[in-house]
Each structure stands twice: as C-alpha cells, then as structure tokens.
Coordinates of C-alpha atoms in Angstrom, one line a residue:
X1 CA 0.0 0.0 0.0
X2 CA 1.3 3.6 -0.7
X3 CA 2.4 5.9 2.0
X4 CA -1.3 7.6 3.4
X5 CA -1.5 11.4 2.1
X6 CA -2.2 14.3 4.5
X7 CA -5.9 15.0 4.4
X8 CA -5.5 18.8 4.7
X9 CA -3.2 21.2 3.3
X10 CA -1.6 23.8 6.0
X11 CA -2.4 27.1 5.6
X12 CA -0.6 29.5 3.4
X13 CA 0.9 32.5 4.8
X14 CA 1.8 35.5 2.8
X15 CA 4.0 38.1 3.2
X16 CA 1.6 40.8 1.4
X17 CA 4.2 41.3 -1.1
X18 CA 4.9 39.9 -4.2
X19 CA 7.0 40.4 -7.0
X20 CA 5.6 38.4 -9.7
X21 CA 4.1 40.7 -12.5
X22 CA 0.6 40.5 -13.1
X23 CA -0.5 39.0 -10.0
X24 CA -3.2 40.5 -8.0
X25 CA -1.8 40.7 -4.3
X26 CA -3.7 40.2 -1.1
X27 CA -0.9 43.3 -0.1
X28 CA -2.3 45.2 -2.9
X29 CA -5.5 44.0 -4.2
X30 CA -4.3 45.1 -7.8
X31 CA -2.1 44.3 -10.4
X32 CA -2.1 45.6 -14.0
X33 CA -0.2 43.0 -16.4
X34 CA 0.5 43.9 -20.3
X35 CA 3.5 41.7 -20.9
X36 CA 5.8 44.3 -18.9
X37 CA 5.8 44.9 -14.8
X38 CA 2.9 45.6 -12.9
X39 CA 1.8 48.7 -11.5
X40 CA -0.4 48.2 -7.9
X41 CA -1.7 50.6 -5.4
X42 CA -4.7 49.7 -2.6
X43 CA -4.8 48.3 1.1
X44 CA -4.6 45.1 2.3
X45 CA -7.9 43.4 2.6
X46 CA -6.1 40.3 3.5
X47 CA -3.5 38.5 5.3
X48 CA -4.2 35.0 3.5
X49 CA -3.5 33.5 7.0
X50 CA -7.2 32.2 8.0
X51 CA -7.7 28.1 7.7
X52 CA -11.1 28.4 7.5
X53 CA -11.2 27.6 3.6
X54 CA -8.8 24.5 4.3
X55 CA -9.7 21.3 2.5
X56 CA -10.3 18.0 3.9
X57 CA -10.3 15.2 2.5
X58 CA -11.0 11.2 2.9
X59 CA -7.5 10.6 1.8
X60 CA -7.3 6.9 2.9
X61 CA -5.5 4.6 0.0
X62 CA -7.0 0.9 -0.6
X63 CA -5.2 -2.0 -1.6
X64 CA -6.1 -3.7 -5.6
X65 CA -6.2 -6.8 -5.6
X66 CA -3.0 -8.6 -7.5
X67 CA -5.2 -10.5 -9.9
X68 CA -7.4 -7.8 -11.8
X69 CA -9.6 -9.9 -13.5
X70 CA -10.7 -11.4 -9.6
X71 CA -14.4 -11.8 -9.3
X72 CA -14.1 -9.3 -6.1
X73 CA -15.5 -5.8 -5.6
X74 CA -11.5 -4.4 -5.3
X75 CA -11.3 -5.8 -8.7
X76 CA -13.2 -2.9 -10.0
X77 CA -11.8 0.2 -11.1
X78 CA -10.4 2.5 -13.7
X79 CA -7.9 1.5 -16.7
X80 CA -7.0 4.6 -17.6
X81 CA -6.4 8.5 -16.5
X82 CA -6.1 11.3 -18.1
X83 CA -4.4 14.6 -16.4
X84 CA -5.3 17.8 -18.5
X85 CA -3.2 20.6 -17.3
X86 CA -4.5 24.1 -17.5
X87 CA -1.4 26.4 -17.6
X88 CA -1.7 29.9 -17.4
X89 CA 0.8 31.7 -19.9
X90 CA 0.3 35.6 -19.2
X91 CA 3.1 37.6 -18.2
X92 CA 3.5 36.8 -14.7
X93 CA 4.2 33.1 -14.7
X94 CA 7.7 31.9 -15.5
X95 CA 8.6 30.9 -11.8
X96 CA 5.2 29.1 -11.1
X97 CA 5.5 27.0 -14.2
X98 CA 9.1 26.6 -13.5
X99 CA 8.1 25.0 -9.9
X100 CA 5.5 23.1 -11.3
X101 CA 8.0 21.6 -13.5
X102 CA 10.2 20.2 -10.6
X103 CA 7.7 18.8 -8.7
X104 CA 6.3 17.1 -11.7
X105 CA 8.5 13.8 -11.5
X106 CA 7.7 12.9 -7.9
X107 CA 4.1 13.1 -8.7
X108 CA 4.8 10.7 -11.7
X109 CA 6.6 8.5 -9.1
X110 CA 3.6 9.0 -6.8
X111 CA 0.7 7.7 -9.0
X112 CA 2.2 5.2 -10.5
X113 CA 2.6 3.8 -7.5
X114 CA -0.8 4.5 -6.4
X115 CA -2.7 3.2 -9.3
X116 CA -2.7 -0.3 -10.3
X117 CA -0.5 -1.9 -12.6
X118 CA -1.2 -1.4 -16.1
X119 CA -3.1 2.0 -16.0
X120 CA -2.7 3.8 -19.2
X121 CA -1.5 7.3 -18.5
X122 CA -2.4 10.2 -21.0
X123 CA -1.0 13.7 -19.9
X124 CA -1.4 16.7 -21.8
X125 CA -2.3 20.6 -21.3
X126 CA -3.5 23.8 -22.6
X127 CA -2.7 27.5 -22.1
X128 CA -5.5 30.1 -20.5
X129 CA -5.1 32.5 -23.7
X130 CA -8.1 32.4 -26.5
X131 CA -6.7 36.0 -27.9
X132 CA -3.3 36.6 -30.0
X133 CA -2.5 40.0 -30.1
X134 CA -2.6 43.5 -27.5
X135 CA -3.6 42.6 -24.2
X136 CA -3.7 44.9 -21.1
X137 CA -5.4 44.3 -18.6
X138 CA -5.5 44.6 -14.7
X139 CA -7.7 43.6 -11.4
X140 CA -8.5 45.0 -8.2
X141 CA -9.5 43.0 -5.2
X142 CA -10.3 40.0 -7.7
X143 CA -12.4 42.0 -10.2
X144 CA -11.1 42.6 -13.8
X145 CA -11.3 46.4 -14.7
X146 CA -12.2 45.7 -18.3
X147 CA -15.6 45.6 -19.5
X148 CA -18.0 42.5 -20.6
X149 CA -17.4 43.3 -24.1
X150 CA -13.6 44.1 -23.4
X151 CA -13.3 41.0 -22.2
X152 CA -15.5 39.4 -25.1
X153 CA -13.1 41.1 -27.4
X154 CA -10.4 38.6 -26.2
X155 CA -12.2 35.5 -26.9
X156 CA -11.8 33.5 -29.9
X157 CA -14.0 30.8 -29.5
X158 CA -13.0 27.4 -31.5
X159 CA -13.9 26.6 -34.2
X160 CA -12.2 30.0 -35.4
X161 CA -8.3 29.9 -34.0
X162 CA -5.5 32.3 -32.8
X163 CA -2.7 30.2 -34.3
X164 CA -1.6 29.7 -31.1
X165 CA 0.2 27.0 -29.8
X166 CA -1.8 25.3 -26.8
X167 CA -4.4 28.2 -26.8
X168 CA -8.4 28.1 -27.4
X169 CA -8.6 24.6 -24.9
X170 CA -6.1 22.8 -27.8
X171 CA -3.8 21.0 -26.4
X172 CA 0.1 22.4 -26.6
X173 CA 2.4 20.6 -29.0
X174 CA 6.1 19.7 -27.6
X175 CA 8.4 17.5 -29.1
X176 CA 5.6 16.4 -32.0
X177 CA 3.4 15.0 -29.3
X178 CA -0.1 17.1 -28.1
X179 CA 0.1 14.8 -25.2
X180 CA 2.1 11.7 -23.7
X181 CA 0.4 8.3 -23.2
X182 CA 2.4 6.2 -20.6
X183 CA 1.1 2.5 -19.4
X184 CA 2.2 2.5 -15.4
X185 CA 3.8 -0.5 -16.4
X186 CA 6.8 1.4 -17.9
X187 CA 9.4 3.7 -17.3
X188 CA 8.6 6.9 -16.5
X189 CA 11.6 9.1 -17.4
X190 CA 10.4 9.9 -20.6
X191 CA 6.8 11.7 -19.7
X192 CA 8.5 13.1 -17.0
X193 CA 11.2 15.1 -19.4
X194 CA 8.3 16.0 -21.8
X195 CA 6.4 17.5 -19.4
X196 CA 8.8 19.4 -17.3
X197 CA 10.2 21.1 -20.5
X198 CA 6.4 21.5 -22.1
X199 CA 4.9 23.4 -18.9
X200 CA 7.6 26.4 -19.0
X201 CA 8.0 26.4 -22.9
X202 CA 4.2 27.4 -22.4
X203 CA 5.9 30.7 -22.0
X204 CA 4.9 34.4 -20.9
X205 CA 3.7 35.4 -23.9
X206 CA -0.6 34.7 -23.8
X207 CA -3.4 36.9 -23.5
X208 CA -3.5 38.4 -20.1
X209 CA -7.5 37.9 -20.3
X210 CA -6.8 34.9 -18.5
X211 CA -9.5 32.0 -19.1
X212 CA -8.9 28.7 -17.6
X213 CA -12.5 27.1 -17.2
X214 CA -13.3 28.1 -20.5
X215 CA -9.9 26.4 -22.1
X216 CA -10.8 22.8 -19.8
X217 CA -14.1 23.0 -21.4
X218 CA -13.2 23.5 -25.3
X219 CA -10.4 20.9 -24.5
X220 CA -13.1 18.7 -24.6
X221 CA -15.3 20.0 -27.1
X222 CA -15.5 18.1 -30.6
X223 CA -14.5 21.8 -32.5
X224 CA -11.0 20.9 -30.9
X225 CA -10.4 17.9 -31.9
X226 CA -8.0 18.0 -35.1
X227 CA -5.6 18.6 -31.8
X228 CA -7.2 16.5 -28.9
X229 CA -8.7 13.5 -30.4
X230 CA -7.9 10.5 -28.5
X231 CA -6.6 12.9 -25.4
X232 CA -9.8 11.9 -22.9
X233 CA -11.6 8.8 -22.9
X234 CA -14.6 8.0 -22.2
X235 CA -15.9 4.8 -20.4
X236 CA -13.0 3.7 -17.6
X237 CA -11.4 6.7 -17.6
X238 CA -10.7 9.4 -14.7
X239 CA -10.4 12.9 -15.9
X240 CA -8.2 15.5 -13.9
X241 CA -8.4 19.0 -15.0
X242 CA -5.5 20.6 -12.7
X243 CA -5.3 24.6 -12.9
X244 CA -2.2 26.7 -12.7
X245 CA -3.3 30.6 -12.8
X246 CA -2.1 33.7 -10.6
X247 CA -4.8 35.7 -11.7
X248 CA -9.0 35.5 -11.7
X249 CA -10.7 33.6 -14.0
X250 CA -12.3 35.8 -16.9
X251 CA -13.8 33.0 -18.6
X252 CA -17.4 34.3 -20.4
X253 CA -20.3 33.0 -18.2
X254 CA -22.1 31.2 -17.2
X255 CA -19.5 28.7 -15.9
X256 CA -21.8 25.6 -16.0
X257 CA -21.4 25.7 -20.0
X258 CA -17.4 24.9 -19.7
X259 CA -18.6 22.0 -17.1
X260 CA -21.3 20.7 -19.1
X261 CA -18.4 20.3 -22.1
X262 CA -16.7 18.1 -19.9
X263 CA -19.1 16.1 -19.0
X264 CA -20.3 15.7 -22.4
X265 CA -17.2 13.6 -23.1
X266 CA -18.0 11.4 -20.0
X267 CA -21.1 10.4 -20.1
X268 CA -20.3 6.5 -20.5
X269 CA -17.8 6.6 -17.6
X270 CA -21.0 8.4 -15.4
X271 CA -20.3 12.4 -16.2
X272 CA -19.5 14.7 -13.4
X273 CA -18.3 11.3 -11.3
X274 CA -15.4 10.5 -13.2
X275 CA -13.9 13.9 -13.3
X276 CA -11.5 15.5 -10.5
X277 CA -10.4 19.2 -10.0
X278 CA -7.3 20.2 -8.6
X279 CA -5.0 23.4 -9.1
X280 CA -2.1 26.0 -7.7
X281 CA -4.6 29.1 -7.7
X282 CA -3.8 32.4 -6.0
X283 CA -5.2 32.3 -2.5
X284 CA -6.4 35.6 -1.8
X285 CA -8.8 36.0 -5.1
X286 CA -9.8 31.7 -5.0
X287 CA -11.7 33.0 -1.3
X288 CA -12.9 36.4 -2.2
X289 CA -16.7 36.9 -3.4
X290 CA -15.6 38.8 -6.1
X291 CA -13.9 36.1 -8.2
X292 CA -16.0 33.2 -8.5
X293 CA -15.6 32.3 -12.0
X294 CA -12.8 29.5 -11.3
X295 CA -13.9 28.6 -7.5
X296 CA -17.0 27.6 -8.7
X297 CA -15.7 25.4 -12.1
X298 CA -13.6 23.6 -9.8
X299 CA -16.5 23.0 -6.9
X300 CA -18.4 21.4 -9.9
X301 CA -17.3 17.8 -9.9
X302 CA -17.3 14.9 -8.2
X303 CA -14.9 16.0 -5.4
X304 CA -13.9 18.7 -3.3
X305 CA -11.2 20.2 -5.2
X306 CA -8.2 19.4 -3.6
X307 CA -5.8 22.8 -4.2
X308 CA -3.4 25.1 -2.8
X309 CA -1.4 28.9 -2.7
X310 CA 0.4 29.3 -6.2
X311 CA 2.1 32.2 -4.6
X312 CA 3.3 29.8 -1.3
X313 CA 6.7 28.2 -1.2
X314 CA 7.5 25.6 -3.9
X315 CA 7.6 23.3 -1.1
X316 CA 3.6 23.7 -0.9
X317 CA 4.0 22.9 -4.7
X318 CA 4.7 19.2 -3.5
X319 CA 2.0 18.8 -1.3
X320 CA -0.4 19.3 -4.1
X321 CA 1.5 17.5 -6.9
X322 CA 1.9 14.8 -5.0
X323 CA 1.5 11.9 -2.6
X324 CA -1.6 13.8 -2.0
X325 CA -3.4 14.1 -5.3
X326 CA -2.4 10.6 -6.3
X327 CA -4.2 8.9 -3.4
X328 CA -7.1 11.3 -4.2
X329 CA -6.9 9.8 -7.8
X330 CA -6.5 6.6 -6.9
X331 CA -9.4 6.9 -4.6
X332 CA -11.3 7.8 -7.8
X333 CA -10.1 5.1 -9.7
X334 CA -11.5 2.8 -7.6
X335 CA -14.7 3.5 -7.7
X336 CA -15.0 4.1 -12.0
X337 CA -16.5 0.6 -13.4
X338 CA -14.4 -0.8 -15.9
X339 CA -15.4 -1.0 -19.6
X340 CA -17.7 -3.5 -20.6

C-alpha cells in the first residue's frame, strides 16, 4: 500500500508582497499585467493566513487486488487516467511553471505507485489564452477592470483559431506530441522530461484575459479535436483537470457551459463522477466573493477540489503534486467501473 496522504493542506501565509508581474496581491488588491511589470496601489484586505477555507479530504489509500480480473469488488476500477493541465501563460508566470515543472517527476513517481499496474496514463495541457494580439489588462480585489465586451473582445472561441500554440482549450504541442500516453507498467523518465520542458515552454507570452474554465471546457469540445482526439476517454477513464493561474478567472459566463463540455465527453464513464479538480490558484482571489468564476468550475465535480497557494513556497507545490493528489486519484479510480 502507498504511504497515506495528509488529508488537509496547511495554511498559506503571505508576506503581502509579491513580485511576480501581473498577480493581484492580497498586499495590494491590484495588479495591472501587459507583458511588462505591474503597477499596484490599494490596502490590504487580507492577510491570506485564515484556515477556515482548508480542504479536507477522505484521503485513505485501498489495496487492488493482484489479480485484476478477480471476481471481487477491489477488482473494479479505472484502466485509464487522463491529467489535463490548465497552464496559465500571461506575463506573470515563468517561476510558477518553472516550480510546477520540478515537482512534476515525484508526482509521476507517486501515482504510478498508487494506481494499479497497467493503468494507461495520458498527460497533456493547454494555455488560458483564446486572444493573440494586445492585451492589457489589470484587477483590483479580484475583479477585472475591463468591461463585458472588453473581455468578449479577447475570446476567440473554436472553431475560429489564434494560431496559437496550446491556446483556445487545444492541447500544446512539444516535441511532436499534443500529449504523452504512458502505461504504469513502464518507465517513466520519458513523460517526466516532456512535461517538465512543455509546462515552462508554455511561456509568458498569452493573452493576459486569463480564461482557464473556458480552455478545460473547449479541450473537450468536438471543435477541438484535429488537436485533442484521442486525449480523454470516455468509459474507464478518470479525468483531472488541474489549474495553474495567478490571476481570476475571466472566462465568459455562465460557468456551467465549460462544465457541461466536460461532462459531455463522460457520459459512459458516469459524467461529473469521473472527473476531478485540482489546481495551484492564487489564494487571496480563490476566497474572495468577487472572483467566483474558477472557485465555482472547480467545486463542480465529483470531489472537493483538492488545491493550494500558487504564490506559497515551492515546497507547498509538492503537497499538491503529490503523494496527495495521487491517493485522491486513486481513490477515484476505484470506484470508476471498468469498460464492458
């Protein structure tokens, strides 16, 4: 059996200063990002100290049985999973990819032991951008300064495209590959290389109209699929969207049309219960009324979503890509029937 995950993430404390352009700080409450550094004025509102938005979770790990074909209940369970990564790629987010990246391999370490032997893998991930061209745009406490039709202005909905690579919900290209497909039977040095190197070649260079519900949901969509066919499947199959943003969500309502995408593309495997939520999301706007957008998309699955501060030490990086999200997987896996 694994080693048991924590059920609860410690609470985050920040310093009420940050460096990182575009990020809207608890210190601050405002941030203006347009490719170059921020400008930020305000009060703190915040400390980002309070546990009371902790998440706890039944984290307990069970055992599969060594013969999975077994006429037992433990011999049901997933035989595949499929981790789509929603990588924010404005201004602001060299460092957080870069410390996603090196926590990457011990999670690949971590689920592969967690899930049982013989799981086929499939990783792949998008960007938050829908818009190639001038973007400025800033937030205070949370809220995006720009208008609805501003922000309208910077969405390119699929079919149409932006060219861009890993934008729109289409999966990013790296090394010829829109995603990796690993079986946990083999050796994992290869997915872990392409990935580390794919999440910070992402870049700084996307549309600061950050949208990361809205790029889960056209991952899924059929309009996407010259890129993504064959990324999620259906029946057997756990679905992990994972979110890395510094910034509010500014995906066009209403959010339960990105969901419903989603669960479009699981409807043999049982919809909303085969799909997970996880993410690295900025503290201070994930808890405040006035950002919803990507609080809510995440709250709309199966699960509490199981996340934590992107702007906390890269050691609070590992507790979420880690021990701890693969015994949450695996806990899912368990329970997904097997296809007929």
């Amino acid at each position: 059996m694994p080693t048991s995950a924590p059920t609860s993430l410690p609470p985050i404390t920040t310093d009420g200063t940050d460096g990182s352009p575009g990020t809207t700080d608890p210190g601050t409450g405002s941030a203006t990002e347009s490719g170059g550094p921020p400008t930020s004025t305000g009060v703190p509102t915040t400390t980002g100290t309070s546990d009371s938005g902790d998440i706890k979770l039944d984290l307990g790990q069970p055992d599969f049985p060594s013969d999975p074909t077994a006429d037992t209940d433990a011999a049901k369970g997933c035989t595949a999973v499929d981790l789509l990564f929603v990588i924010d790629n404005s201004a602001s987010m060299g460092k957080h990819q870069e410390d996603l990246s090196a926590v990457f391999p011990d999670f690949v370490d971590a689920i592969i032991t967690a899930l049982p032997p013989g799981t086929d893998l499939h990783v792949g991930m998008t960007t938050t951008s829908f818009y190639d061209g001038s973007c400025s745009e800033s937030t205070v406490n949370c809220v995006s300064q720009s208008s609805e039709q501003e922000i309208l202005q910077h969405y390119v909905a699929p079919p149409a495209t932006t060219s861009e690579n890993g934008g729109q919900g289409r999966l990013f290209e790296w090394q010829g590959e829109h995603y990796f497909a690993l079986d946990t039977d083999d050796d994992p040095a290869a997915l872990k290389a392409w990935f580390t190197a794919a999440a910070t070649a992402a870049g700084e260079t996307g549309c600061s109209f950050e949208m990361p519900a809205a790029a889960a949901g056209w991952a899924a969509d059929p309009a996407t699929a010259p890129t993504n066919t064959g990324f999620i499947r259906d029946a057997g199959a756990v679905l992990v969207v994972f979110v890395l943003t510094d910034e509010p969500d500014k995906s066009p309502e209403p959010v339960s049309q990105w969901v419903d995408k989603l669960v479009a593309a699981k409807q043999e495997c049982g919809g909303k219960n085969c799909i997970l939520a996880s993410g690295l999301v900025p503290d201070f706007c994930y808890a405040n009324p006035g950002d919803t957008t990507l609080k809510t998309f995440l709250e709309s699955f199966s699960a509490p979503p199981f996340t934590g501060n992107i702007d906390g030490d890269p050691g609070d990086y590992a507790m979420v890509v880690g021990d701890a999200l693969a015994g949450v997987i695996q806990e899912k896996c368990e329970e997904i029937e097997p296809p007929a």
